[in-house]
PDB file of C-alpha atoms and ligand atoms in Angstrom:
ATOM      1  CA  MET A   1     -30.866  75.594 -88.535  1.00  0.00           C
ATOM      2  CA  LYS A   2     -34.399  76.978 -88.423  1.00  0.00           C
ATOM      3  CA  LEU A   3     -36.506  74.423 -90.171  1.00  0.00           C
ATOM      4  CA  ILE A   4     -40.215  73.975 -90.842  1.00  0.00           C
ATOM      5  CA  LEU A   5     -41.477  70.505 -91.655  1.00  0.00           C
ATOM      6  CA  LEU A   6     -44.449  70.569 -93.996  1.00  0.00           C
ATOM      7  CA  GLY A   7     -46.544  67.626 -95.128  1.00  0.00           C
ATOM      8  CA  ALA A   8     -49.923  66.003 -94.672  1.00  0.00           C
ATOM      9  CA  PRO A   9     -50.963  64.623 -91.268  1.00  0.00           C
ATOM     10  CA  GLY A  10     -49.260  61.229 -91.027  1.00  0.00           C
ATOM     11  CA  ALA A  11     -46.492  62.124 -93.492  1.00  0.00           C
ATOM     12  CA  GLY A  12     -43.928  61.354 -90.786  1.00  0.00           C
ATOM     13  CA  LYS A  13     -43.103  64.915 -89.751  1.00  0.00           C
ATOM     14  CA  GLY A  14     -43.037  64.105 -86.038  1.00  0.00           C
ATOM     15  CA  THR A  15     -40.876  61.018 -86.493  1.00  0.00           C
ATOM     16  CA  GLN A  16     -38.386  62.777 -88.744  1.00  0.00           C
ATOM     17  CA  ALA A  17     -38.381  65.874 -86.525  1.00  0.00           C
ATOM     18  CA  ASP A  18     -37.335  63.744 -83.526  1.00  0.00           C
ATOM     19  CA  ILE A  19     -34.496  62.144 -85.501  1.00  0.00           C
ATOM     20  CA  LEU A  20     -33.268  65.502 -86.841  1.00  0.00           C
ATOM     21  CA  SER A  21     -33.570  67.073 -83.374  1.00  0.00           C
ATOM     22  CA  ARG A  22     -31.211  64.509 -81.883  1.00  0.00           C
ATOM     23  CA  MET A  23     -28.846  64.739 -84.846  1.00  0.00           C
ATOM     24  CA  LEU A  24     -28.645  68.549 -84.787  1.00  0.00           C
ATOM     25  CA  SER A  25     -29.105  69.048 -81.013  1.00  0.00           C
ATOM     26  CA  ILE A  26     -31.939  71.519 -81.484  1.00  0.00           C
ATOM     27  CA  PRO A  27     -35.489  71.230 -80.125  1.00  0.00           C
ATOM     28  CA  THR A  28     -38.584  70.217 -82.055  1.00  0.00           C
ATOM     29  CA  ILE A  29     -41.581  72.401 -81.410  1.00  0.00           C
ATOM     30  CA  SER A  30     -44.765  70.480 -82.175  1.00  0.00           C
ATOM     31  CA  THR A  31     -47.951  72.504 -81.779  1.00  0.00           C
ATOM     32  CA  GLY A  32     -49.919  69.227 -81.902  1.00  0.00           C
ATOM     33  CA  ASN A  33     -48.010  67.900 -78.862  1.00  0.00           C
ATOM     34  CA  ILE A  34     -48.299  71.227 -77.021  1.00  0.00           C
ATOM     35  CA  LEU A  35     -52.058  71.294 -77.673  1.00  0.00           C
ATOM     36  CA  ARG A  36     -52.544  67.654 -76.630  1.00  0.00           C
ATOM     37  CA  ALA A  37     -50.734  68.389 -73.356  1.00  0.00           C
ATOM     38  CA  ALA A  38     -52.968  71.441 -72.836  1.00  0.00           C
ATOM     39  CA  VAL A  39     -56.090  69.331 -73.467  1.00  0.00           C
ATOM     40  CA  LYS A  40     -54.876  66.674 -71.041  1.00  0.00           C
ATOM     41  CA  ASN A  41     -54.150  69.254 -68.361  1.00  0.00           C
ATOM     42  CA  GLY A  42     -57.477  71.049 -68.906  1.00  0.00           C
ATOM     43  CA  THR A  43     -55.859  74.474 -69.364  1.00  0.00           C
ATOM     44  CA  PRO A  44     -57.908  77.336 -70.929  1.00  0.00           C
ATOM     45  CA  VAL A  45     -56.055  76.795 -74.247  1.00  0.00           C
ATOM     46  CA  GLY A  46     -56.742  73.057 -74.029  1.00  0.00           C
ATOM     47  CA  LEU A  47     -60.448  73.552 -73.359  1.00  0.00           C
ATOM     48  CA  LYS A  48     -60.692  75.817 -76.407  1.00  0.00           C
ATOM     49  CA  ALA A  49     -58.594  73.570 -78.685  1.00  0.00           C
ATOM     50  CA  LYS A  50     -60.258  70.245 -77.910  1.00  0.00           C
ATOM     51  CA  GLU A  51     -63.444  70.684 -79.959  1.00  0.00           C
ATOM     52  CA  TYR A  52     -61.455  71.647 -83.074  1.00  0.00           C
ATOM     53  CA  MET A  53     -58.955  68.822 -82.676  1.00  0.00           C
ATOM     54  CA  ASP A  54     -61.605  66.156 -82.131  1.00  0.00           C
ATOM     55  CA  ARG A  55     -63.221  66.907 -85.480  1.00  0.00           C
ATOM     56  CA  GLY A  56     -59.977  67.263 -87.429  1.00  0.00           C
ATOM     57  CA  ALA A  57     -60.298  71.043 -87.840  1.00  0.00           C
ATOM     58  CA  LEU A  58     -57.563  73.599 -87.230  1.00  0.00           C
ATOM     59  CA  VAL A  59     -57.348  75.445 -83.936  1.00  0.00           C
ATOM     60  CA  PRO A  60     -57.773  79.233 -84.493  1.00  0.00           C
ATOM     61  CA  ASP A  61     -54.633  81.027 -85.674  1.00  0.00           C
ATOM     62  CA  GLU A  62     -54.470  83.430 -82.704  1.00  0.00           C
ATOM     63  CA  VAL A  63     -54.223  80.509 -80.250  1.00  0.00           C
ATOM     64  CA  ILE A  64     -51.374  78.972 -82.227  1.00  0.00           C
ATOM     65  CA  ILE A  65     -49.481  82.219 -82.674  1.00  0.00           C
ATOM     66  CA  GLY A  66     -49.555  82.842 -78.913  1.00  0.00           C
ATOM     67  CA  ILE A  67     -48.255  79.337 -78.188  1.00  0.00           C
ATOM     68  CA  ILE A  68     -45.440  79.466 -80.713  1.00  0.00           C
ATOM     69  CA  ALA A  69     -44.235  82.994 -79.924  1.00  0.00           C
ATOM     70  CA  GLU A  70     -43.958  82.060 -76.236  1.00  0.00           C
ATOM     71  CA  ARG A  71     -42.225  78.721 -76.872  1.00  0.00           C
ATOM     72  CA  LEU A  72     -39.607  80.131 -79.245  1.00  0.00           C
ATOM     73  CA  GLN A  73     -38.494  82.633 -76.607  1.00  0.00           C
ATOM     74  CA  GLN A  74     -37.172  79.812 -74.440  1.00  0.00           C
ATOM     75  CA  PRO A  75     -33.364  79.649 -74.314  1.00  0.00           C
ATOM     76  CA  ASP A  76     -33.176  76.178 -75.891  1.00  0.00           C
ATOM     77  CA  CYS A  77     -34.384  77.681 -79.179  1.00  0.00           C
ATOM     78  CA  ALA A  78     -31.480  80.125 -79.471  1.00  0.00           C
ATOM     79  CA  GLU A  79     -29.371  77.888 -81.747  1.00  0.00           C
ATOM     80  CA  GLY A  80     -32.228  76.806 -83.974  1.00  0.00           C
ATOM     81  CA  TYR A  81     -35.413  74.746 -83.991  1.00  0.00           C
ATOM     82  CA  ILE A  82     -37.548  72.386 -85.986  1.00  0.00           C
ATOM     83  CA  LEU A  83     -41.204  73.328 -86.311  1.00  0.00           C
ATOM     84  CA  ASP A  84     -43.495  70.324 -86.670  1.00  0.00           C
ATOM     85  CA  GLY A  85     -47.070  71.124 -87.657  1.00  0.00           C
ATOM     86  CA  VAL A  86     -46.752  74.891 -87.628  1.00  0.00           C
ATOM     87  CA  PRO A  87     -47.380  77.081 -89.553  1.00  0.00           C
ATOM     88  CA  ARG A  88     -50.498  75.353 -90.829  1.00  0.00           C
ATOM     89  CA  THR A  89     -52.040  78.339 -92.656  1.00  0.00           C
ATOM     90  CA  ILE A  90     -50.771  81.342 -94.609  1.00  0.00           C
ATOM     91  CA  PRO A  91     -51.969  83.765 -91.850  1.00  0.00           C
ATOM     92  CA  GLN A  92     -49.919  81.768 -89.298  1.00  0.00           C
ATOM     93  CA  ALA A  93     -46.826  82.042 -91.539  1.00  0.00           C
ATOM     94  CA  GLU A  94     -47.412  85.773 -91.994  1.00  0.00           C
ATOM     95  CA  ALA A  95     -47.896  86.307 -88.257  1.00  0.00           C
ATOM     96  CA  MET A  96     -44.710  84.379 -87.508  1.00  0.00           C
ATOM     97  CA  ALA A  97     -42.767  86.522 -89.977  1.00  0.00           C
ATOM     98  CA  ALA A  98     -44.308  89.683 -88.475  1.00  0.00           C
ATOM     99  CA  ASN A  99     -43.165  88.488 -85.003  1.00  0.00           C
ATOM    100  CA  GLY A 100     -39.603  88.156 -86.276  1.00  0.00           C
ATOM    101  CA  ILE A 101     -39.613  84.328 -86.264  1.00  0.00           C
ATOM    102  CA  ALA A 102     -36.921  83.415 -88.763  1.00  0.00           C
ATOM    103  CA  ILE A 103     -36.980  80.395 -91.070  1.00  0.00           C
ATOM    104  CA  ASP A 104     -34.132  79.043 -93.201  1.00  0.00           C
ATOM    105  CA  THR A 105     -35.907  76.199 -94.953  1.00  0.00           C
ATOM    106  CA  ALA A 106     -39.393  74.745 -95.305  1.00  0.00           C
ATOM    107  CA  LEU A 107     -39.056  71.058 -96.064  1.00  0.00           C
ATOM    108  CA  SER A 108     -42.125  69.302 -97.431  1.00  0.00           C
ATOM    109  CA  ILE A 109     -42.466  65.519 -97.132  1.00  0.00           C
ATOM    110  CA  GLU A 110     -44.533  64.471-100.151  1.00  0.00           C
ATOM    111  CA  ILE A 111     -46.895  61.526 -99.789  1.00  0.00           C
ATOM    112  CA  ASP A 112     -50.230  60.538-101.377  1.00  0.00           C
ATOM    113  CA  ASP A 113     -53.508  60.450 -99.442  1.00  0.00           C
ATOM    114  CA  GLU A 114     -54.063  56.696 -99.892  1.00  0.00           C
ATOM    115  CA  THR A 115     -50.731  55.841 -98.207  1.00  0.00           C
ATOM    116  CA  ILE A 116     -51.600  58.203 -95.350  1.00  0.00           C
ATOM    117  CA  ILE A 117     -54.996  56.594 -94.726  1.00  0.00           C
ATOM    118  CA  GLN A 118     -53.391  53.128 -94.574  1.00  0.00           C
ATOM    119  CA  ARG A 119     -50.597  54.374 -92.361  1.00  0.00           C
ATOM    120  CA  MET A 120     -52.712  56.273 -89.821  1.00  0.00           C
ATOM    121  CA  SER A 121     -54.688  53.158 -88.937  1.00  0.00           C
ATOM    122  CA  GLY A 122     -51.491  51.663 -87.434  1.00  0.00           C
ATOM    123  CA  ARG A 123     -50.341  54.703 -85.526  1.00  0.00           C
ATOM    124  CA  ARG A 124     -50.054  54.471 -81.727  1.00  0.00           C
ATOM    125  CA  THR A 125     -49.286  57.496 -79.580  1.00  0.00           C
ATOM    126  CA  CYS A 126     -48.144  57.949 -76.006  1.00  0.00           C
ATOM    127  CA  PRO A 127     -50.730  60.061 -74.133  1.00  0.00           C
ATOM    128  CA  ASN A 128     -48.090  60.949 -71.536  1.00  0.00           C
ATOM    129  CA  CYS A 129     -44.999  62.101 -73.506  1.00  0.00           C
ATOM    130  CA  GLY A 130     -46.290  62.387 -77.098  1.00  0.00           C
ATOM    131  CA  ALA A 131     -43.946  59.751 -78.614  1.00  0.00           C
ATOM    132  CA  SER A 132     -45.320  58.156 -81.765  1.00  0.00           C
ATOM    133  CA  PHE A 133     -45.057  54.523 -82.963  1.00  0.00           C
ATOM    134  CA  HIS A 134     -46.477  52.362 -85.739  1.00  0.00           C
ATOM    135  CA  VAL A 135     -47.569  48.756 -85.314  1.00  0.00           C
ATOM    136  CA  ALA A 136     -45.765  47.711 -88.521  1.00  0.00           C
ATOM    137  CA  SER A 137     -43.050  50.223 -89.419  1.00  0.00           C
ATOM    138  CA  ASN A 138     -41.950  51.507 -85.995  1.00  0.00           C
ATOM    139  CA  PRO A 139     -43.218  49.176 -83.254  1.00  0.00           C
ATOM    140  CA  PRO A 140     -42.403  49.859 -79.599  1.00  0.00           C
ATOM    141  CA  LYS A 141     -40.043  47.342 -77.939  1.00  0.00           C
ATOM    142  CA  GLN A 142     -42.939  46.024 -75.872  1.00  0.00           C
ATOM    143  CA  GLU A 143     -46.336  45.908 -77.583  1.00  0.00           C
ATOM    144  CA  GLY A 144     -48.625  48.741 -76.489  1.00  0.00           C
ATOM    145  CA  ILE A 145     -46.041  50.372 -74.187  1.00  0.00           C
ATOM    146  CA  CYS A 146     -44.120  53.615 -74.784  1.00  0.00           C
ATOM    147  CA  ASP A 147     -40.341  53.066 -75.125  1.00  0.00           C
ATOM    148  CA  ALA A 148     -39.637  56.531 -73.748  1.00  0.00           C
ATOM    149  CA  CYS A 149     -41.774  56.661 -70.584  1.00  0.00           C
ATOM    150  CA  GLY A 150     -43.477  53.268 -70.123  1.00  0.00           C
ATOM    151  CA  SER A 151     -47.061  54.562 -70.468  1.00  0.00           C
ATOM    152  CA  GLU A 152     -49.750  52.603 -72.274  1.00  0.00           C
ATOM    153  CA  LEU A 153     -50.040  53.638 -75.958  1.00  0.00           C
ATOM    154  CA  VAL A 154     -53.378  54.771 -77.428  1.00  0.00           C
ATOM    155  CA  VAL A 155     -54.957  55.394 -80.840  1.00  0.00           C
ATOM    156  CA  ARG A 156     -55.329  59.155 -81.082  1.00  0.00           C
ATOM    157  CA  LYS A 157     -58.986  60.157 -81.346  1.00  0.00           C
ATOM    158  CA  ASP A 158     -58.216  62.180 -84.459  1.00  0.00           C
ATOM    159  CA  ASP A 159     -56.566  59.150 -86.145  1.00  0.00           C
ATOM    160  CA  ALA A 160     -60.006  57.528 -86.661  1.00  0.00           C
ATOM    161  CA  PRO A 161     -60.524  57.015 -90.457  1.00  0.00           C
ATOM    162  CA  GLU A 162     -63.298  59.595 -90.947  1.00  0.00           C
ATOM    163  CA  THR A 163     -61.336  62.205 -88.982  1.00  0.00           C
ATOM    164  CA  VAL A 164     -58.208  61.417 -91.016  1.00  0.00           C
ATOM    165  CA  LYS A 165     -60.166  62.187 -94.203  1.00  0.00           C
ATOM    166  CA  ALA A 166     -61.314  65.516 -92.716  1.00  0.00           C
ATOM    167  CA  ARG A 167     -57.728  66.329 -91.694  1.00  0.00           C
ATOM    168  CA  LEU A 168     -56.468  65.564 -95.210  1.00  0.00           C
ATOM    169  CA  GLU A 169     -59.077  67.905 -96.704  1.00  0.00           C
ATOM    170  CA  THR A 170     -58.028  70.593 -94.238  1.00  0.00           C
ATOM    171  CA  TYR A 171     -54.391  69.990 -95.182  1.00  0.00           C
ATOM    172  CA  HIS A 172     -55.001  70.395 -98.929  1.00  0.00           C
ATOM    173  CA  ARG A 173     -57.160  73.481 -98.458  1.00  0.00           C
ATOM    174  CA  GLU A 174     -55.331  75.370 -95.681  1.00  0.00           C
ATOM    175  CA  THR A 175     -51.769  74.091 -95.397  1.00  0.00           C
ATOM    176  CA  GLU A 176     -50.627  72.999 -98.854  1.00  0.00           C
ATOM    177  CA  PRO A 177     -50.693  76.632-100.154  1.00  0.00           C
ATOM    178  CA  LEU A 178     -47.721  77.211 -97.798  1.00  0.00           C
ATOM    179  CA  LYS A 179     -45.537  75.354-100.305  1.00  0.00           C
ATOM    180  CA  ALA A 180     -46.079  78.102-102.892  1.00  0.00           C
ATOM    181  CA  TYR A 181     -45.644  80.737-100.142  1.00  0.00           C
ATOM    182  CA  TYR A 182     -42.177  79.443 -99.189  1.00  0.00           C
ATOM    183  CA  GLU A 183     -41.257  78.596-102.780  1.00  0.00           C
ATOM    184  CA  LYS A 184     -41.693  82.276-103.678  1.00  0.00           C
ATOM    185  CA  GLN A 185     -39.197  83.106-100.909  1.00  0.00           C
ATOM    186  CA  GLY A 186     -36.743  80.514-102.281  1.00  0.00           C
ATOM    187  CA  LYS A 187     -37.013  78.496 -99.040  1.00  0.00           C
ATOM    188  CA  LEU A 188     -38.955  75.411-100.150  1.00  0.00           C
ATOM    189  CA  LYS A 189     -37.333  71.988-100.446  1.00  0.00           C
ATOM    190  CA  THR A 190     -39.252  68.793-101.112  1.00  0.00           C
ATOM    191  CA  VAL A 191     -38.523  65.181-100.429  1.00  0.00           C
ATOM    192  CA  ALA A 192     -40.560  62.136-101.485  1.00  0.00           C
ATOM    193  CA  ASN A 193     -41.732  59.799 -98.724  1.00  0.00           C
ATOM    194  CA  GLN A 194     -39.685  56.574 -98.827  1.00  0.00           C
ATOM    195  CA  PRO A 195     -40.708  53.015 -97.863  1.00  0.00           C
ATOM    196  CA  THR A 196     -38.901  53.153 -94.508  1.00  0.00           C
ATOM    197  CA  ILE A 197     -38.235  55.790 -91.844  1.00  0.00           C
ATOM    198  CA  GLU A 198     -34.456  55.392 -92.344  1.00  0.00           C
ATOM    199  CA  GLU A 199     -34.677  55.932 -96.103  1.00  0.00           C
ATOM    200  CA  THR A 200     -36.805  59.040 -95.639  1.00  0.00           C
ATOM    201  CA  THR A 201     -34.247  60.377 -93.126  1.00  0.00           C
ATOM    202  CA  ALA A 202     -31.475  59.699 -95.655  1.00  0.00           C
ATOM    203  CA  ALA A 203     -33.414  61.544 -98.387  1.00  0.00           C
ATOM    204  CA  ILE A 204     -33.967  64.515 -96.030  1.00  0.00           C
ATOM    205  CA  ARG A 205     -30.288  64.644 -95.053  1.00  0.00           C
ATOM    206  CA  LYS A 206     -29.284  64.647 -98.701  1.00  0.00           C
ATOM    207  CA  THR A 207     -31.765  67.415 -99.535  1.00  0.00           C
ATOM    208  CA  LEU A 208     -30.663  69.562 -96.574  1.00  0.00           C
ATOM    209  CA  GLY A 209     -26.952  68.750 -97.050  1.00  0.00           C
ATOM    210  CA  ILE A 210     -26.506  67.550 -93.427  1.00  0.00           C
TER     211      ILE A 210
HETATM  212  P1  LIG B 301     -50.780  67.263 -85.330  1.00  0.00           P
HETATM  213  O1  LIG B 301     -50.311  66.456 -84.181  1.00  0.00           O
HETATM  214  O2  LIG B 301     -49.744  68.237 -85.847  1.00  0.00           O
HETATM  215  O3  LIG B 301     -51.377  66.427 -86.438  1.00  0.00           O
HETATM  216  O4  LIG B 301     -51.976  68.191 -84.779  1.00  0.00           O
HETATM  217  C1  LIG B 301     -53.165  67.635 -84.228  1.00  0.00           C
HETATM  218  C2  LIG B 301     -54.271  68.663 -84.251  1.00  0.00           C
HETATM  219  O5  LIG B 301     -53.885  69.803 -83.469  1.00  0.00           O
HETATM  220  C3  LIG B 301     -54.608  69.225 -85.618  1.00  0.00           C
HETATM  221  O6  LIG B 301     -55.517  68.413 -86.335  1.00  0.00           O
HETATM  222  C4  LIG B 301     -55.214  70.582 -85.244  1.00  0.00           C
HETATM  223  O7  LIG B 301     -56.525  70.435 -84.762  1.00  0.00           O
HETATM  224  C5  LIG B 301     -54.339  71.004 -84.095  1.00  0.00           C
HETATM  225  N1  LIG B 301     -53.145  71.779 -84.545  1.00  0.00           N
HETATM  226  C6  LIG B 301     -51.832  71.419 -84.402  1.00  0.00           C
HETATM  227  N2  LIG B 301     -51.016  72.359 -84.917  1.00  0.00           N
HETATM  228  C7  LIG B 301     -51.832  73.331 -85.400  1.00  0.00           C
HETATM  229  C8  LIG B 301     -51.615  74.578 -86.064  1.00  0.00           C
HETATM  230  N3  LIG B 301     -50.378  75.020 -86.343  1.00  0.00           N
HETATM  231  N4  LIG B 301     -52.705  75.310 -86.411  1.00  0.00           N
HETATM  232  C9  LIG B 301     -53.945  74.890 -86.129  1.00  0.00           C
HETATM  233  N5  LIG B 301     -54.231  73.744 -85.528  1.00  0.00           N
HETATM  234  C10 LIG B 301     -53.194  72.961 -85.148  1.00  0.00           C
END
């Protein structure tokens, strides 16, 4: 299964990708998580990416293409993968295709902007391992602490309300056209966001037939 998860920032791509990863025993490749790790470690890619990320803009395509081409060569990707947050633009999708990166299905999680803005205000992220929680819908076992690695959870800088609005604009302008791109190839499937994580997973499983 070579799957792309599409959807606005905060649609639940990361959460659903983790669930599907465990279910299918294939890795999730999240460019957002890879970039946040690079920023934290102060690598050349991280230094370049930080200014774009902080203002809710997209990191240049050539940076992303380099990251993804290298990651997908790792042996754990041989049986399939879930791409979370990439491609984000038509040129990224075209470059991936030109690099021989195969895709079976692009699954779009559909959700309106208002719900996203409400949801993002409750998101808490682990700065150490990238795990994501929500104060109301997906709280950690111990308040403010990551279930996976025990680090203290933070509000991501780019989850601030004004940055969320900028990210949504970027999504509609740059990323949403990918739906038509994959639709033309007969690869697009859509699923409506549901009130709970479990119901959205169930809707995705039904749509994918897994
Ligand atoms: P995410 O965690 O997927 O919401 O990504 C956080 C931020 O990382 C985005 O707002 C972008 O600045 C950057 N980013 C992640 N993936 C990509 C991508 N495929 N193309 C460009 N920028 C990206």
